[in-house]
mmCIF file of C-alpha atoms in Angstrom:
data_model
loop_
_atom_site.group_PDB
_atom_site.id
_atom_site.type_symbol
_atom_site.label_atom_id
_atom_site.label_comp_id
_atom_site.label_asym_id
_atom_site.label_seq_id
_atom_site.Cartn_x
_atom_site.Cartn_y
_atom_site.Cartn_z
ATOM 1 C CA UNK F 1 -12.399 -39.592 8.394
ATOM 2 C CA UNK F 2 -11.327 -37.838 11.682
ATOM 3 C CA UNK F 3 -7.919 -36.822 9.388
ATOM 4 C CA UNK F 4 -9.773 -35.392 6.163
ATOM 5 C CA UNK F 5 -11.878 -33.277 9.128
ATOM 6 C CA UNK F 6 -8.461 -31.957 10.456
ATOM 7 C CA UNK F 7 -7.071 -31.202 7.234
ATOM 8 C CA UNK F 8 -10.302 -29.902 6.219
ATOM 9 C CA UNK F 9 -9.846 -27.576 9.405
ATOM 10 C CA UNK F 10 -6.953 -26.641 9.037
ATOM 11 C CA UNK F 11 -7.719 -24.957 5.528
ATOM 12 C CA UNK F 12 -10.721 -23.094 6.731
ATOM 13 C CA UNK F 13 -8.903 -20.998 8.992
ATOM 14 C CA UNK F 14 -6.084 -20.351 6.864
ATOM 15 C CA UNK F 15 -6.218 -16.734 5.171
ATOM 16 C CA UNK F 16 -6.959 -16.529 1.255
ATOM 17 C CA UNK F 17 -3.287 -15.661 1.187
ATOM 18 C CA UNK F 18 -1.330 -18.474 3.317
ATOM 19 C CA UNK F 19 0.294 -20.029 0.504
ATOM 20 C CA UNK F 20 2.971 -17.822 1.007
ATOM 21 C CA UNK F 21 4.963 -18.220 4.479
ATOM 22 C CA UNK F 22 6.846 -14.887 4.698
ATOM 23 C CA UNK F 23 5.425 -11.779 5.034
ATOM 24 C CA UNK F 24 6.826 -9.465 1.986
ATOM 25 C CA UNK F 25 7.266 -5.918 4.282
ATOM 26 C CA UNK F 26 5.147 -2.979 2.881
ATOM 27 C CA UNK F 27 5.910 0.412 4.041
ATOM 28 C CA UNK F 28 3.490 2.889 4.012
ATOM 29 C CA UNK F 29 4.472 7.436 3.729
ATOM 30 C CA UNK F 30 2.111 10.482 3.937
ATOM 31 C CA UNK F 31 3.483 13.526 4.161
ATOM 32 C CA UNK F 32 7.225 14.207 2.514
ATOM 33 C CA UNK F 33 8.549 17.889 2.844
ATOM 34 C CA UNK F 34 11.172 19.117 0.395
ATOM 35 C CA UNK F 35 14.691 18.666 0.883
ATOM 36 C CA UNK F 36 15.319 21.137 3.885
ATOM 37 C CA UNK F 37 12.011 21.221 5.380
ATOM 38 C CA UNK F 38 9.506 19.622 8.417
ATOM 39 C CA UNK F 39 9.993 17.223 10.987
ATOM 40 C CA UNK F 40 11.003 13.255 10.676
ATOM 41 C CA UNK F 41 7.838 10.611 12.465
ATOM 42 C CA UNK F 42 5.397 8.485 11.737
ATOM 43 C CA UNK F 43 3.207 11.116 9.358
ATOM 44 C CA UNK F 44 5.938 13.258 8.089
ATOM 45 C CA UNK F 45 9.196 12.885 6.609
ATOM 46 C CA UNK F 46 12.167 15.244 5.089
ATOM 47 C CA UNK F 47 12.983 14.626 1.294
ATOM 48 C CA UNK F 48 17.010 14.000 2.416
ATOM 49 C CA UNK F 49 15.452 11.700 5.081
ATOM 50 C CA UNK F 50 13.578 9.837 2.564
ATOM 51 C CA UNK F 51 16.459 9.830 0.418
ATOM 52 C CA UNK F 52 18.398 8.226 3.246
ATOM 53 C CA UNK F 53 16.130 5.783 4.068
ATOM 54 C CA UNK F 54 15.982 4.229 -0.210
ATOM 55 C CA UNK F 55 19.719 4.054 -0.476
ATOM 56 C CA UNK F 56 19.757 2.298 3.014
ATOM 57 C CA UNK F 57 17.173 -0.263 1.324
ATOM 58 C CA UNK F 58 19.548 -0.525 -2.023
ATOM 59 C CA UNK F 59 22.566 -0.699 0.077
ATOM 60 C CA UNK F 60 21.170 -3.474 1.921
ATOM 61 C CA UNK F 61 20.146 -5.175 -1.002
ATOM 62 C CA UNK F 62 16.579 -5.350 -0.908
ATOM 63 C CA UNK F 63 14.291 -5.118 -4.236
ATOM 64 C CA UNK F 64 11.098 -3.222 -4.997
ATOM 65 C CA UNK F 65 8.252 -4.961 -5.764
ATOM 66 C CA UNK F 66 4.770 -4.165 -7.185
ATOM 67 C CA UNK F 67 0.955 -4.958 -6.019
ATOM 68 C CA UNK F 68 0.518 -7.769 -9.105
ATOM 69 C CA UNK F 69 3.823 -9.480 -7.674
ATOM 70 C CA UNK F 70 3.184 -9.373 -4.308
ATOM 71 C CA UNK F 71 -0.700 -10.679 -5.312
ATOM 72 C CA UNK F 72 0.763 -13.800 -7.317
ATOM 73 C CA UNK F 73 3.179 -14.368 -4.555
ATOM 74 C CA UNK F 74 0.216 -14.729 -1.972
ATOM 75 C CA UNK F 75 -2.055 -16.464 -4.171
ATOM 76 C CA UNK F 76 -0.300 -18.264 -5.866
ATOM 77 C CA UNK F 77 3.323 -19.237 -4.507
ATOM 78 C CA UNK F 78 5.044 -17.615 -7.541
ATOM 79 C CA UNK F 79 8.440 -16.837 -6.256
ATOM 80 C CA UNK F 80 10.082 -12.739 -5.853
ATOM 81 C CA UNK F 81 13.563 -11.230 -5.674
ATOM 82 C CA UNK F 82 15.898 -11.691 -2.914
ATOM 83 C CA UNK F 83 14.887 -9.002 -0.265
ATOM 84 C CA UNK F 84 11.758 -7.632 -1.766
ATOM 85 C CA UNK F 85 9.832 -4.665 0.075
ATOM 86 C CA UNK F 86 6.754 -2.664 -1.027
ATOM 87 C CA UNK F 87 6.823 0.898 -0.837
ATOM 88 C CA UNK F 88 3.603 2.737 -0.997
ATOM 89 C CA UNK F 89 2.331 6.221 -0.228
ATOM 90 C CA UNK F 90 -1.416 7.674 0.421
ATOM 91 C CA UNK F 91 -2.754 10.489 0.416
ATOM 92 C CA UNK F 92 -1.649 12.506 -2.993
ATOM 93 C CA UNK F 93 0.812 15.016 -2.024
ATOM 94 C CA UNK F 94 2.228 16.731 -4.858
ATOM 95 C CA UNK F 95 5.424 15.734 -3.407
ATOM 96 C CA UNK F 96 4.887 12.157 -3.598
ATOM 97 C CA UNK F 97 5.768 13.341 -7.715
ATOM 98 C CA UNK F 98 8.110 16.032 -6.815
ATOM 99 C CA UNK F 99 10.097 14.657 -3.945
ATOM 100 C CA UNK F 100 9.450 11.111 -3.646
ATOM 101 C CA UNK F 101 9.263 10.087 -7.214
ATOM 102 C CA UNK F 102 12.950 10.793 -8.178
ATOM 103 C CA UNK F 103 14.827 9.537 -5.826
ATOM 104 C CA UNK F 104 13.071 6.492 -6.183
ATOM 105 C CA UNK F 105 14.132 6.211 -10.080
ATOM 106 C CA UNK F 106 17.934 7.411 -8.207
ATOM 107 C CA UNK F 107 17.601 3.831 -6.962
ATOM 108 C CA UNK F 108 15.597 1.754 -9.385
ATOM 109 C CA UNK F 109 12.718 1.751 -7.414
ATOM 110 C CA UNK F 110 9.148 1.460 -8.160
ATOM 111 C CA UNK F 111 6.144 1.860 -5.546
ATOM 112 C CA UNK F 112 2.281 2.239 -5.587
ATOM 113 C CA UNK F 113 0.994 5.526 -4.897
ATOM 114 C CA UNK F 114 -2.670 5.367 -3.402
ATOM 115 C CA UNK F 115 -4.820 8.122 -4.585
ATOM 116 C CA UNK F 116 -7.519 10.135 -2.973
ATOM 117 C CA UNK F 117 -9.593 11.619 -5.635
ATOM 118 C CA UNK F 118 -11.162 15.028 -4.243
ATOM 119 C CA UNK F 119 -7.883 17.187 -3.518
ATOM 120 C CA UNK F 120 -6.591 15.803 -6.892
ATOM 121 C CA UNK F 121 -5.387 19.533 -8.624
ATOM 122 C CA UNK F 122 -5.921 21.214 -5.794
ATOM 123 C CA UNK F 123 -2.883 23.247 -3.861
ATOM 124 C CA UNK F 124 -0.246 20.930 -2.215
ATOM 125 C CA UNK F 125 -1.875 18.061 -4.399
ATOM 126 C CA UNK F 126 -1.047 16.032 -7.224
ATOM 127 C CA UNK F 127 -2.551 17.134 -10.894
ATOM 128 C CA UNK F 128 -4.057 14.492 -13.175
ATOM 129 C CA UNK F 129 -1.047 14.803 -15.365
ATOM 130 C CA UNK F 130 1.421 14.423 -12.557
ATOM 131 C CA UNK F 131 -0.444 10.845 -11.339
ATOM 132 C CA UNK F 132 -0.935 10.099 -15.456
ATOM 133 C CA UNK F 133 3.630 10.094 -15.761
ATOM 134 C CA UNK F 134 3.654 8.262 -12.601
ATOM 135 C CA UNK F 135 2.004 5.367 -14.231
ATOM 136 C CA UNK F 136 3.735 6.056 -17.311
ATOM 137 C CA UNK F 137 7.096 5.516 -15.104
ATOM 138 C CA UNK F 138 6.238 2.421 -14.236
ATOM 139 C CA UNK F 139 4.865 2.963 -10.855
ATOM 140 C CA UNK F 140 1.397 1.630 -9.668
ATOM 141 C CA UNK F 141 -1.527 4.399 -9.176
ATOM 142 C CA UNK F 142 -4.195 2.741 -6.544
ATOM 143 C CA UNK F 143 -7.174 4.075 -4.574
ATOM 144 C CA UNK F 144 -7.811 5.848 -1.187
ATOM 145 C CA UNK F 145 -11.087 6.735 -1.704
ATOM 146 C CA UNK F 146 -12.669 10.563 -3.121
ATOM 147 C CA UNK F 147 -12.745 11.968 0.341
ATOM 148 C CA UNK F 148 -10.808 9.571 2.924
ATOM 149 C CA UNK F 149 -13.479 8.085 5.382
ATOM 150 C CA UNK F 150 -12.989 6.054 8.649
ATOM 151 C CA UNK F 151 -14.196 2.672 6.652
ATOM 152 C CA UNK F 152 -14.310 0.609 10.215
ATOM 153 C CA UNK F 153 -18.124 0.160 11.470
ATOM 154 C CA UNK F 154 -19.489 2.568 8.649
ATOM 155 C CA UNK F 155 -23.235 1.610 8.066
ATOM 156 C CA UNK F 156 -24.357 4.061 5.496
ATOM 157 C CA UNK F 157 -21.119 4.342 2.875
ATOM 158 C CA UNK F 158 -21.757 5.562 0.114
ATOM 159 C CA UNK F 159 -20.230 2.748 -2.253
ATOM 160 C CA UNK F 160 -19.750 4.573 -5.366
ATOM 161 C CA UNK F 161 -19.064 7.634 -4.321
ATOM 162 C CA UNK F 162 -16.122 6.726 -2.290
ATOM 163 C CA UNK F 163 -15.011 3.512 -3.852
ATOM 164 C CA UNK F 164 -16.664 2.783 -7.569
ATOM 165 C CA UNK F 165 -16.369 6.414 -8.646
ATOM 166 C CA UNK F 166 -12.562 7.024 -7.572
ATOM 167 C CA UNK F 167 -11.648 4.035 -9.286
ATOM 168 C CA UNK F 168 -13.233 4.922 -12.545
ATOM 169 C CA UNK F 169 -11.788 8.342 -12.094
ATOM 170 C CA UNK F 170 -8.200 7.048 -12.112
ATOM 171 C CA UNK F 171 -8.536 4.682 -14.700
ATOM 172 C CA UNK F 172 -9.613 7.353 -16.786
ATOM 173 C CA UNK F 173 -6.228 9.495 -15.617
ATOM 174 C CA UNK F 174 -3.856 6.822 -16.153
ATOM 175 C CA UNK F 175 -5.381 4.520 -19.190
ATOM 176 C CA UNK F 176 -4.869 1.728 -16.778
ATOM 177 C CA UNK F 177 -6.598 -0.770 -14.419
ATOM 178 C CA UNK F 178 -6.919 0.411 -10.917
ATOM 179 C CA UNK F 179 -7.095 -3.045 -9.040
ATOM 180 C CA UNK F 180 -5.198 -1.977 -5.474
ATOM 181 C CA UNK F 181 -6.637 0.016 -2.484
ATOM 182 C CA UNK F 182 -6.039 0.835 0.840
ATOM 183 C CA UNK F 183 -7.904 2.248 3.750
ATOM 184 C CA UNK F 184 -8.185 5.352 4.637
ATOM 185 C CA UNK F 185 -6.859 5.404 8.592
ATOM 186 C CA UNK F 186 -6.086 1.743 7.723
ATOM 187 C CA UNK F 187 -9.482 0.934 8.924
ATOM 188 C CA UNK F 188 -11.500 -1.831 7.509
ATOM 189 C CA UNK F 189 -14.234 -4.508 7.763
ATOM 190 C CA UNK F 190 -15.953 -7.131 5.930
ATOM 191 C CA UNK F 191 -18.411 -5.051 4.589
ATOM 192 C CA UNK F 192 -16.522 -2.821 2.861
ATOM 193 C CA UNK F 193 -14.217 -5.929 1.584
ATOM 194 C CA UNK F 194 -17.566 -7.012 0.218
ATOM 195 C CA UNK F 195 -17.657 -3.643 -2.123
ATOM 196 C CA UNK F 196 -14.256 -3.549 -3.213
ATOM 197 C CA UNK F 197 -14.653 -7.290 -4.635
ATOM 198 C CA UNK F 198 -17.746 -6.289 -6.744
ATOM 199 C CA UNK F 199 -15.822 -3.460 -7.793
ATOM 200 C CA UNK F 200 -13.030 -5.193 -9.246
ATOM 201 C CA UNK F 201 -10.546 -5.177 -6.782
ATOM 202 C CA UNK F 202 -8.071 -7.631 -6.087
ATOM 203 C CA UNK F 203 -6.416 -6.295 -2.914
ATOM 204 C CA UNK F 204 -6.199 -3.680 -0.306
ATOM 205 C CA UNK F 205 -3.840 -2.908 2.249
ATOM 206 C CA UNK F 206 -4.446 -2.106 6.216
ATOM 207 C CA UNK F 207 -2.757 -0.680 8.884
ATOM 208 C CA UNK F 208 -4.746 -0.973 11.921
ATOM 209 C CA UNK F 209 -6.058 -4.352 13.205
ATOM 210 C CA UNK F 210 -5.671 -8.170 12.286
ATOM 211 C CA UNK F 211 -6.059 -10.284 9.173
ATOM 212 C CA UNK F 212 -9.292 -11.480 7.691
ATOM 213 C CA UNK F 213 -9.712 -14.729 8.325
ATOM 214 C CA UNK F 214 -11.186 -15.537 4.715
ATOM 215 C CA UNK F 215 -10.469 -12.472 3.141
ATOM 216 C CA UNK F 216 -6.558 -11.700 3.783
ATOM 217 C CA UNK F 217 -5.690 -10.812 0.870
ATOM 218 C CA UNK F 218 -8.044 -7.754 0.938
ATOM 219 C CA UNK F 219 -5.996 -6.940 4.689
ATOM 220 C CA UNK F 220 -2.490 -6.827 3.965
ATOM 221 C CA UNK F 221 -0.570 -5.517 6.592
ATOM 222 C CA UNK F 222 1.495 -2.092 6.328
ATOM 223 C CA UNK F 223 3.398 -0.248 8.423
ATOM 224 C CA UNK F 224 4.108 3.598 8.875
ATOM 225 C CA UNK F 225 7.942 4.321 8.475
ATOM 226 C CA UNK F 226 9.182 6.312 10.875
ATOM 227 C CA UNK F 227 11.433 9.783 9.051
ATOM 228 C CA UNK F 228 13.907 9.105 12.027
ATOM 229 C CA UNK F 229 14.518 5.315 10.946
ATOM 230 C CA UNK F 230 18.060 5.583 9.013
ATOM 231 C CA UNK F 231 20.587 2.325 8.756
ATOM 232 C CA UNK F 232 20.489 -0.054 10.413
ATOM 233 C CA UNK F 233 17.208 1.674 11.949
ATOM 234 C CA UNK F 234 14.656 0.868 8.779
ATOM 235 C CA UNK F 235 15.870 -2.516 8.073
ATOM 236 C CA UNK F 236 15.246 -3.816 11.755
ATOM 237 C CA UNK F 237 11.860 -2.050 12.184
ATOM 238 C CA UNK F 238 10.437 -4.211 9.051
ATOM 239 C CA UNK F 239 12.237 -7.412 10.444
ATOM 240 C CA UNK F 240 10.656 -7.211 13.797
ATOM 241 C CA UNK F 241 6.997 -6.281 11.989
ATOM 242 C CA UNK F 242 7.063 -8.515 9.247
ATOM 243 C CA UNK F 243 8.999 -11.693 10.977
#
């Protein structure tokens, strides 16, 4: 009896996604400036820098994945590519379809672009069409809310305005289920995991903050990728935050 109680235990305070025992890395972009253009940190990065940073991925051997792989992989054990890695981007910059977009088909790479619905058509901002051929590429369209919110300790959020509305509104775009979000600032809490579950979710990605104990596969983690990170630079940041 005092065994079944430990097992029993021991599964409680597993997350919804320990089946798995590696973390898959997921790197997270903003802003990416055309060829010759802005700085290289945490919220900005040059296209050539960029550019850099994918063929130092290929060269290394390492495989894109998408959200539905990474999902069965957590939930289910199913088994991925040598050296898989998740590239995502928030935000909608038009150059997440100008910049970003072919030099990840230079390297037979797909990624999940995480959509916030007000600025979409809007100046510096991707156009319905432009996030429509994304998902006709082959890459995943997700959501980051209409108006990007701090999520964390919100009381009064407006649930289908910023989460049930968005996600219609892509679907719509792209002809496609919208199942994958992430939070704005990388902020989240129960609550809110609460709302995207109803909605029809069936993850979301963090970057601030620990797992949910019952809920981790509505916290996976991210990380921002540094534009200075180059070979062997990239490669050892996601060791030492995914190990």
């Amino acid at each position: 009896m005092k065994l079944l109680s430990f097992f029993v235990g021991i599964f409680y305070i597993m997350p919804s996604y320990a089946i798995a025992q590696v973390k898959v890395p997921v790197l997270c972009y903003h802003n990416i400036s055309l060829e010759d253009e802005g700085p290289d940190n945490l919220m900005h990065i040059k296209g050539k820098s960029f550019d850099k940073q994918m063929k130092c991925l290929y060269d290394s051997g390492y495989h894109t994945i998408l959200p539905d792989q990474l999902y069965n992989y957590y939930k289910n054990g199913t088994s991925l590519p040598s050296k898989p890695v998740v590239i995502t981007f928030d935000d909608s910059h038009d150059t997440h379809f100008t910049v970003a977009a072919p030099i990840l088909k230079k390297y037979g790479f797909k990624g999940i672009f995480f959509v916030m619905t007000v600025p979409i058509g809007k100046k510096g901002y991707m156009t319905a069409a432009q996030i429509k051929m994304l998902a006709d590429m082959g890459h995943v369209i997700g959501c980051h809310t209409w108006d990007h919110p701090h999520l964390k300790g919100t009381s009064g959020l407006d649930v289908e305005k910023e989460i049930r509305h968005p996600k219609q509104a892509l679907e719509k775009i792209t002809g496609q289920p919208v199942q994958y979000f992430a939070y704005p600032f990388g902020e989240w809490n129960e609550t809110v995991i609460g709302q995207l579950k109803v909605s029809g979710f069936k993850a979301a990605f963090r970057l601030t903050g620990k797992n949910s104990e019952e809920n981790g596969i509505f916290t996976i983690e991210r990380i921002m990728v540094d534009g200075s990170w180059v070979c062997p630079g990239l490669p050892s940041e996601m060791k030492r935050a995914f190990k």
